[in-house]
Amino acid sequence: MEEQIRIRHPRSGEVLGVVESMLGANKMRVRCQDDKMRLCRIPGKFRKSVWIKEGDIVLTEPWSIQGDEKGDIVFRYTQTQVAWLKRKNILTMNL
């Protein structure tokens, strides 16, 4: 019997992206799936519990103001989860 995997899917208003560069002060440049580069920050509740590095696939939530330029990182995917997202054609970016 195949084990069922639960993976966080993008909800309305959330976009998948790849971390391009670390800028310091919990900020990073993310290339999103909607072909926009956003300056994203790690919110306070994730700061110590989630460790993000360049090349990671993350789920971002664009801000309501300056949403094309800035956003928050909501979730980081592991390599197994990224493989599943690619297999299901949810992640369609060229990495």
Short mmCIF file of C-alpha atoms in Angstrom, two decimals:
data_model
loop_
_atom_site.label_atom_id
_atom_site.label_comp_id
_atom_site.label_asym_id
_atom_site.label_seq_id
_atom_site.Cartn_x
_atom_site.Cartn_y
_atom_site.Cartn_z
CA MET A 1 0.00 0.00 0.00
CA GLU A 2 1.36 3.40 -0.99
CA GLU A 3 1.86 5.93 1.79
CA GLN A 4 -0.14 9.13 1.43
CA ILE A 5 1.87 12.36 1.46
CA ARG A 6 0.39 15.61 2.74
CA ILE A 7 1.98 18.66 1.18
CA ARG A 8 1.00 22.30 1.58
CA HIS A 9 -0.53 23.53 -1.68
CA PRO A 10 -0.52 27.20 -2.72
CA ARG A 11 -3.74 28.83 -1.58
CA SER A 12 -5.32 31.86 -3.20
CA GLY A 13 -2.87 34.75 -3.28
CA GLU A 14 0.20 32.55 -2.63
CA VAL A 15 2.95 31.93 -5.19
CA LEU A 16 5.76 29.37 -5.40
CA GLY A 17 9.28 30.71 -5.82
CA VAL A 18 13.01 29.97 -5.70
CA VAL A 19 15.35 31.81 -3.32
CA GLU A 20 17.90 33.59 -5.54
CA SER A 21 20.02 35.39 -2.95
CA MET A 22 20.24 36.06 0.76
CA LEU A 23 20.32 39.76 1.61
CA GLY A 24 20.65 39.63 5.40
CA ALA A 25 18.30 40.84 8.14
CA ASN A 26 15.88 37.95 7.34
CA LYS A 27 15.35 39.23 3.80
CA MET A 28 15.96 37.42 0.53
CA ARG A 29 15.38 37.86 -3.17
CA VAL A 30 12.88 35.30 -4.54
CA ARG A 31 12.12 34.56 -8.21
CA CYS A 32 8.41 33.71 -8.18
CA GLN A 33 6.41 31.48 -10.50
CA ASP A 34 4.51 34.51 -11.86
CA ASP A 35 7.81 35.81 -13.39
CA LYS A 36 8.39 38.52 -10.77
CA MET A 37 11.38 39.08 -8.49
CA ARG A 38 10.24 39.89 -4.96
CA LEU A 39 12.08 41.04 -1.88
CA CYS A 40 10.70 38.62 0.71
CA ARG A 41 11.13 38.50 4.46
CA ILE A 42 10.79 35.70 6.97
CA PRO A 43 8.02 36.60 9.45
CA GLY A 44 8.84 36.48 13.16
CA LYS A 45 7.07 33.20 13.87
CA PHE A 46 9.24 31.35 11.31
CA ARG A 47 12.56 33.07 11.97
CA LYS A 48 14.08 30.53 14.36
CA SER A 49 12.20 27.41 13.26
CA VAL A 50 12.76 27.51 9.48
CA TRP A 51 16.26 27.68 7.98
CA ILE A 52 16.23 28.81 4.36
CA LYS A 53 19.18 28.85 1.97
CA GLU A 54 19.74 29.81 -1.67
CA GLY A 55 18.06 27.47 -4.14
CA ASP A 56 15.24 26.42 -1.79
CA ILE A 57 11.67 26.28 -3.08
CA VAL A 58 9.43 28.46 -0.92
CA LEU A 59 5.81 29.52 -0.79
CA THR A 60 5.46 33.31 -0.76
CA GLU A 61 2.52 35.54 0.01
CA PRO A 62 2.74 38.91 -1.80
CA TRP A 63 1.87 41.95 0.28
CA SER A 64 -1.40 43.77 -0.38
CA ILE A 65 0.62 46.97 -0.93
CA GLN A 66 3.64 46.66 -3.29
CA GLY A 67 2.67 43.03 -3.95
CA ASP A 68 4.66 42.93 -7.21
CA GLU A 69 7.87 43.85 -5.34
CA LYS A 70 7.58 42.51 -1.77
CA GLY A 71 6.16 39.58 0.15
CA ASP A 72 6.46 37.16 3.07
CA ILE A 73 7.80 33.61 3.03
CA VAL A 74 5.07 31.33 4.34
CA PHE A 75 6.55 27.83 3.89
CA ARG A 76 9.75 26.04 2.77
CA TYR A 77 9.54 22.76 0.85
CA THR A 78 11.91 19.83 1.37
CA GLN A 79 13.53 18.05 -1.60
CA THR A 80 11.00 15.19 -1.39
CA GLN A 81 8.11 17.64 -1.45
CA VAL A 82 9.67 19.50 -4.41
CA ALA A 83 9.91 16.23 -6.36
CA TRP A 84 6.24 15.54 -5.64
CA LEU A 85 5.23 19.07 -6.73
CA LYS A 86 7.13 18.62 -10.02
CA ARG A 87 5.57 15.21 -10.61
CA LYS A 88 2.06 16.65 -10.14
CA ASN A 89 2.89 19.69 -12.39
CA ILE A 90 2.20 22.18 -9.61
CA LEU A 91 5.80 23.46 -9.78
CA THR A 92 6.41 24.41 -13.42
CA MET A 93 9.51 26.59 -13.04
CA ASN A 94 12.82 25.89 -14.73
CA LEU A 95 15.31 25.39 -11.90
#
